Tab-separated table of C-alpha atoms in Angstrom:
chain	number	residue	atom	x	y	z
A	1	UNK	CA	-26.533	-6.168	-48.870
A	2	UNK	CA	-23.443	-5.051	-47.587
A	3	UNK	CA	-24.757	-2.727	-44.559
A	4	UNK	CA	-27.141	-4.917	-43.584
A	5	UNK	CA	-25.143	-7.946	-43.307
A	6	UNK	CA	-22.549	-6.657	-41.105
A	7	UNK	CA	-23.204	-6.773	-37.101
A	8	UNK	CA	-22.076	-4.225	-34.391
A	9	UNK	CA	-20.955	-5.462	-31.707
A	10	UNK	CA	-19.881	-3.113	-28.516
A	11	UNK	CA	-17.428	-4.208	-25.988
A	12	UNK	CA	-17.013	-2.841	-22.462
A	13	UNK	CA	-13.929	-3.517	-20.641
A	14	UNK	CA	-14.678	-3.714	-16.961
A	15	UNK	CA	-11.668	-5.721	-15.517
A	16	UNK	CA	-10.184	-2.875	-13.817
A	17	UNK	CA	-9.248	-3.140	-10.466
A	18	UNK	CA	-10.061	0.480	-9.759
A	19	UNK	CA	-7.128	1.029	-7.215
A	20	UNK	CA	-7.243	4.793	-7.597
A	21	UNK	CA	-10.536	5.244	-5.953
A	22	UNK	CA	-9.738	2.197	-3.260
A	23	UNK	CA	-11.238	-0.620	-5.000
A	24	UNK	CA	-14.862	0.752	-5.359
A	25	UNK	CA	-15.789	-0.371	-9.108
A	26	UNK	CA	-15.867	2.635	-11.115
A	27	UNK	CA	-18.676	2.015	-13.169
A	28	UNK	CA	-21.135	2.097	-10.381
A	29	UNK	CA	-20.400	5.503	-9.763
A	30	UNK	CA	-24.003	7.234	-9.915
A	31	UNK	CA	-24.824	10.022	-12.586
A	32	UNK	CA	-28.409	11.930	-13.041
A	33	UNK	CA	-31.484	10.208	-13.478
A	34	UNK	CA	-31.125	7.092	-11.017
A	35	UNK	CA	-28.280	5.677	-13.831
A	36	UNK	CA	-24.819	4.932	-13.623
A	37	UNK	CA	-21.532	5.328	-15.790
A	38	UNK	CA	-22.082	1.500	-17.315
A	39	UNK	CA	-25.390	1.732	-17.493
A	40	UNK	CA	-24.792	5.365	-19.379
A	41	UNK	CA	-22.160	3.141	-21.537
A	42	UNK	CA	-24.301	1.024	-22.842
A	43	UNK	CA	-27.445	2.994	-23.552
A	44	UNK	CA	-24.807	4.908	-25.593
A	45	UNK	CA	-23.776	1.992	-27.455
A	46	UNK	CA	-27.392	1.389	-28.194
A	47	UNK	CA	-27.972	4.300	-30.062
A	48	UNK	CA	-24.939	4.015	-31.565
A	49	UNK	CA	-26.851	1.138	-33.284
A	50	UNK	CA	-25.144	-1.702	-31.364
A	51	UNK	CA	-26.781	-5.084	-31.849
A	52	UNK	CA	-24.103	-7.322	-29.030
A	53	UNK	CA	-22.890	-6.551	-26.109
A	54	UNK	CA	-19.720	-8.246	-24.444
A	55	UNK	CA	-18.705	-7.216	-21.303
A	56	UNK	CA	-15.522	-8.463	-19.641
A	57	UNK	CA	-15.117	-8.054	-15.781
A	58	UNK	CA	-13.080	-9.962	-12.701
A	59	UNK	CA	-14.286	-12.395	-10.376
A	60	UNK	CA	-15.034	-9.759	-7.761
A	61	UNK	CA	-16.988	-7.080	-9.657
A	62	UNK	CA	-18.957	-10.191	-11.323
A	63	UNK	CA	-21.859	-10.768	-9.035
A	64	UNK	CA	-22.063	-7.137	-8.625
A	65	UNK	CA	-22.641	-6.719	-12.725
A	66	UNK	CA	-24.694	-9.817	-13.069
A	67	UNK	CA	-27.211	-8.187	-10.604
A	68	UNK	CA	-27.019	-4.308	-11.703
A	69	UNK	CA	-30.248	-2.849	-12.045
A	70	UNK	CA	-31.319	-2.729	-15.726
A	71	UNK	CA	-28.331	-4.151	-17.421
A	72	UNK	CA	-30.328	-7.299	-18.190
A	73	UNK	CA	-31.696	-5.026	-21.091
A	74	UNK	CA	-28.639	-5.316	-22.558
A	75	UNK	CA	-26.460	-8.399	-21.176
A	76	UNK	CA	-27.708	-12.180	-21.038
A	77	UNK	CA	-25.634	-14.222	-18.210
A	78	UNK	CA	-23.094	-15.787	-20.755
A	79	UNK	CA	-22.116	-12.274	-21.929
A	80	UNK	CA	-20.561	-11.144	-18.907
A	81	UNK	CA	-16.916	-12.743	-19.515
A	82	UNK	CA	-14.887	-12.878	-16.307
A	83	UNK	CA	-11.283	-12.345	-17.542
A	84	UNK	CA	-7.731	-11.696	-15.645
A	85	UNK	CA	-5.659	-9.380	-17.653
A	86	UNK	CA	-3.103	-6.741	-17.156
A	87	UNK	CA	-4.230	-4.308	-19.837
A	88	UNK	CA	-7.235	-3.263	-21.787
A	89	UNK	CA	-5.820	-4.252	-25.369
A	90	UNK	CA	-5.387	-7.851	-23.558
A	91	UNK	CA	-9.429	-7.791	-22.311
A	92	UNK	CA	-10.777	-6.614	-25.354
A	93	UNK	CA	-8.756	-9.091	-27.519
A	94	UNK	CA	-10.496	-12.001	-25.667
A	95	UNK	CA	-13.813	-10.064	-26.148
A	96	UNK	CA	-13.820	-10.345	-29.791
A	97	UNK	CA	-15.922	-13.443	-30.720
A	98	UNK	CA	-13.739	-16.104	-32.457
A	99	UNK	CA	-16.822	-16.418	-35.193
A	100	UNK	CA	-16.445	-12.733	-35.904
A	101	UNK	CA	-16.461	-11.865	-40.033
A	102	UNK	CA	-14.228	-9.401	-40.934
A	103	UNK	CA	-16.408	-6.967	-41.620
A	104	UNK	CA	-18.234	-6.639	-38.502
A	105	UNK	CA	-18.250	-3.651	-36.462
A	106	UNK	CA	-16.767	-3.459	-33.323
A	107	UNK	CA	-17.386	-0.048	-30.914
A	108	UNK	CA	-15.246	0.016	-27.721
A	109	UNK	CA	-15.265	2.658	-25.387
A	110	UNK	CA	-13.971	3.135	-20.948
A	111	UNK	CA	-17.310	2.095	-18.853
A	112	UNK	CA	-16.229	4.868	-16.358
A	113	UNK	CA	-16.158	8.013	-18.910
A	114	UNK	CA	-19.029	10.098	-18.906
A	115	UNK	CA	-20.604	12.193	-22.312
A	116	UNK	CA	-23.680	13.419	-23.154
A	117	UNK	CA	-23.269	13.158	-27.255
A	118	UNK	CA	-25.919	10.134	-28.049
A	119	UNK	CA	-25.681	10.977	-31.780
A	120	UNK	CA	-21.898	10.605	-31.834
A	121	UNK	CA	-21.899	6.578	-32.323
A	122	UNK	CA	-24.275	6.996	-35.527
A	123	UNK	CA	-22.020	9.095	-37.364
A	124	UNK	CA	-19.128	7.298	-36.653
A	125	UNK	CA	-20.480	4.279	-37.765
A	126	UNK	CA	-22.126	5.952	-40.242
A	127	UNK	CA	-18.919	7.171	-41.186
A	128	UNK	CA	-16.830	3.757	-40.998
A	129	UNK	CA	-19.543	1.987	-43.276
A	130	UNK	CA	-19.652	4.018	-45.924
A	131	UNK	CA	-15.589	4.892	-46.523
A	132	UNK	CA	-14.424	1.574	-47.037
A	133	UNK	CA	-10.846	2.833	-46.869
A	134	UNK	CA	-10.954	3.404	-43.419
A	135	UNK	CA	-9.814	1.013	-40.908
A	136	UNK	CA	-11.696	2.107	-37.782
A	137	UNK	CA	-12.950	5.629	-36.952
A	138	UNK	CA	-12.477	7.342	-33.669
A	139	UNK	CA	-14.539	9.762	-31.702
A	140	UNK	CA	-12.693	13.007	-30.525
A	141	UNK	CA	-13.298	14.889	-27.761
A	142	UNK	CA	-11.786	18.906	-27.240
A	143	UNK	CA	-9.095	18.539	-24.426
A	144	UNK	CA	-9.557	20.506	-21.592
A	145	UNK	CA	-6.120	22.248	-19.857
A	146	UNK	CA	-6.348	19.937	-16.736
A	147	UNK	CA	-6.428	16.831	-19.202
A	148	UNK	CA	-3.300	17.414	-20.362
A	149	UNK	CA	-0.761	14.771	-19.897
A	150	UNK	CA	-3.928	11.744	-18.169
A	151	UNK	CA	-5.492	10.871	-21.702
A	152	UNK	CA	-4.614	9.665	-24.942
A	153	UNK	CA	-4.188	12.794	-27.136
A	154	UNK	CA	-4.605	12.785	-31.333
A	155	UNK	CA	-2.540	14.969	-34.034
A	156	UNK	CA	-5.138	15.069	-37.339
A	157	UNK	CA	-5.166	16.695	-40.771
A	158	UNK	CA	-8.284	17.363	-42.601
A	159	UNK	CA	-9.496	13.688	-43.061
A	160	UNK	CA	-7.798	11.434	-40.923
A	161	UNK	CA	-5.516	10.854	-37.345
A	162	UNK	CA	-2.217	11.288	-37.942
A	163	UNK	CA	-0.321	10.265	-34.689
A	164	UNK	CA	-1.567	9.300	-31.127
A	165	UNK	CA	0.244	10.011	-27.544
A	166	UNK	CA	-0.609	8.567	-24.664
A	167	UNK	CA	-0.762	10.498	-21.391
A	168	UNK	CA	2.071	13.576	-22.370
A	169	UNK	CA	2.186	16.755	-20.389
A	170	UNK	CA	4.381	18.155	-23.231
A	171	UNK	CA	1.879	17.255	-26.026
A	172	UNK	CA	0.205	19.935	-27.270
A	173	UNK	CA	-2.585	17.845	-29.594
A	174	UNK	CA	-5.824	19.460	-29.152
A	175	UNK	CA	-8.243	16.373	-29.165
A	176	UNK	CA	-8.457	13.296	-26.803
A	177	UNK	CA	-9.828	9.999	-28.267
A	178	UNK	CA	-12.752	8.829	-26.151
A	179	UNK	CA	-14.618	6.333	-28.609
A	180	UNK	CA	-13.248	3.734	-31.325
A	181	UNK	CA	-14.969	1.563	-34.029
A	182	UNK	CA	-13.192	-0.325	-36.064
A	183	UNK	CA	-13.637	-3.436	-38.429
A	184	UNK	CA	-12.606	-6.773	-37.095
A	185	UNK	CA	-9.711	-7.178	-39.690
A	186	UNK	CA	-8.086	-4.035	-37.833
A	187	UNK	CA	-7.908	-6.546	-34.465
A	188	UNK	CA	-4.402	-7.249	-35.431
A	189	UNK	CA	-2.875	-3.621	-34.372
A	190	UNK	CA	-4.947	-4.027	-31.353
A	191	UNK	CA	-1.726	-5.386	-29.234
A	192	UNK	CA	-2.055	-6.991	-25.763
A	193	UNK	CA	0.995	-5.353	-23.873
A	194	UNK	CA	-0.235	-2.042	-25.501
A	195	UNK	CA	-1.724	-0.733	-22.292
A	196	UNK	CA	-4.488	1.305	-24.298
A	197	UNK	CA	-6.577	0.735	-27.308
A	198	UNK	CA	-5.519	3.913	-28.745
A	199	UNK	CA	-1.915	3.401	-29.334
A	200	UNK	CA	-3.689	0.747	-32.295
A	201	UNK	CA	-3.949	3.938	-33.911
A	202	UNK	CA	-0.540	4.515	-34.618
A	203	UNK	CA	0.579	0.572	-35.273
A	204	UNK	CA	-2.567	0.990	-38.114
A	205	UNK	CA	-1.050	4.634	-39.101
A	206	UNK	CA	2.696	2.724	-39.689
A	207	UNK	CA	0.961	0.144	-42.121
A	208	UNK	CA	0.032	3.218	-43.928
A	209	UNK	CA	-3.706	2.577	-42.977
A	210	UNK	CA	-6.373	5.186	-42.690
A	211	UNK	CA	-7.849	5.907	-39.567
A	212	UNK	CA	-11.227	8.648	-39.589
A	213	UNK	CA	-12.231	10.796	-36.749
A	214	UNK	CA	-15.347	12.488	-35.724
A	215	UNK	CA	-15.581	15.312	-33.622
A	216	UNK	CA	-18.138	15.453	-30.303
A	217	UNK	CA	-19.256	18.932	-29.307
A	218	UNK	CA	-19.520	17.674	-25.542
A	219	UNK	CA	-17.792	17.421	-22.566
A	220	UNK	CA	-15.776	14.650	-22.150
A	221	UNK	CA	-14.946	12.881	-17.975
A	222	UNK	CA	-12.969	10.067	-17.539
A	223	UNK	CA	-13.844	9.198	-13.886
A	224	UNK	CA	-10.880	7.014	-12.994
A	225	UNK	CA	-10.044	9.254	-10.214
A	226	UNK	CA	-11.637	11.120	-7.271
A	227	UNK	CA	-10.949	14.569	-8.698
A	228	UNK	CA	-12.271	13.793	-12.105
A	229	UNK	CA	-15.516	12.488	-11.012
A	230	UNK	CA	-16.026	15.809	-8.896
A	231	UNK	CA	-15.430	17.469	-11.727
A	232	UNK	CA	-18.413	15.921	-13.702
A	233	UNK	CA	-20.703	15.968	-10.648
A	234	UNK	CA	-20.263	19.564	-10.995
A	235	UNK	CA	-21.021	19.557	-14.469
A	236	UNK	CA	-24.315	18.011	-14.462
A	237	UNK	CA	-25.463	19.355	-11.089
């Protein structure tokens, strides 16, 4: 049937040259329990339900990834893609396998953000199989006050997002998107010089096309910087 026919594939786009915490790749940066933030990724993606995994990196960080501790669980050699792009719409665009059907799944989300909400992926996949008029659905995280104006923040009425803004001090939305799944017809708002996924959102929202949200109870890190990932150190210590 339907459901069972369509495939979830996650991407994880580690290309980044990390050049706000000197180079060091961001997704080894070690959380509790011996893991680290990619390794967290994934395991999330794999209760999410994910079949695939595709991860894109450069040609530095590659040995490092093709040896990580336990990602062979998840990765076989040919599905670490070494890519050189300048943003992450541009890397996950040549993620997205050219036999692809449009109904497959596709769940993205930053290998160096950290959250603790393993049942989130279900219901948002959950939720994008089942309403068939949505184009992708997005998990939301509350904004803390010293996010403000550093993530991706989303406007939403009962049902759906209404408007995106990426990195605002004056916005005053009270959600941040961490998470997105969306079906593999939506790839065409998902525009390389668009620096983030996120601002798909609103190219989808202008072809009056529905995009669903779910809302995470948990904390949400993005550990692109020093401070931040003192911040969640904190947190789980």
């Amino acid at each position: 049937n339907y459901l069972s026919m369509t495939k979830k594939i996650g991407l994880i786009a580690a290309a980044g040259l990390s050049s706000r915490i000197n180079g060091i790749p961001k997704f080894l940066l070690p959380i509790k329990n011996n893991k680290n933030l990619i390794t967290n990724s994934f395991v999330w993606l794999q209760n999410a339900g994910v079949e695939k995994f595709i991860c894109a990196t450069n040609k530095t960080f590659q040995p490092i990834l093709s040896k990580l501790d336990g990602l062979d669980n998840f990765l076989r050699p040919d599905d670490i893609k070494i890519v050189n792009t300048k943003t992450m719409n541009e890397t996950i665009n040549k993620l997205i396998p050219k036999t692809a059907e449009p109904d497959d799944i596709f769940v993205t989300m930053m290998p160096d953000t950290y959250f603790d909400d393993h049942g989130l992926g279900k219901k948002i996949i959950k939720k994008l199989e089942k309403e068939e008029n949505l184009e992708a659905v997005v998990g939301l995280f509350q904004m803390r006050e010293d996010q403000r104006g550093k993530l991706g923040q989303c406007q939403v009425n009962d049902n759906f997002i209404t408007e995106v803004i990426d990195k605002s001090e004056s916005c005053n939305f009270k959600y941040i998107w961490g998470v997105i799944a969306w079906r593999n017809s939506y790839g065409k708002y998902i525009v390389n010089s668009d620096l983030s996924i996120g601002l798909s959102i609103n190219r989808a929202i202008k072809d009056k096309k529905q995009v669903g949200f779910v809302v995470s109870s948990s904390t949400y890190f993005d550990c692109g910087s020093v401070d931040e990932y003192w911040k969640l150190i904190k947190f789980l210590t």
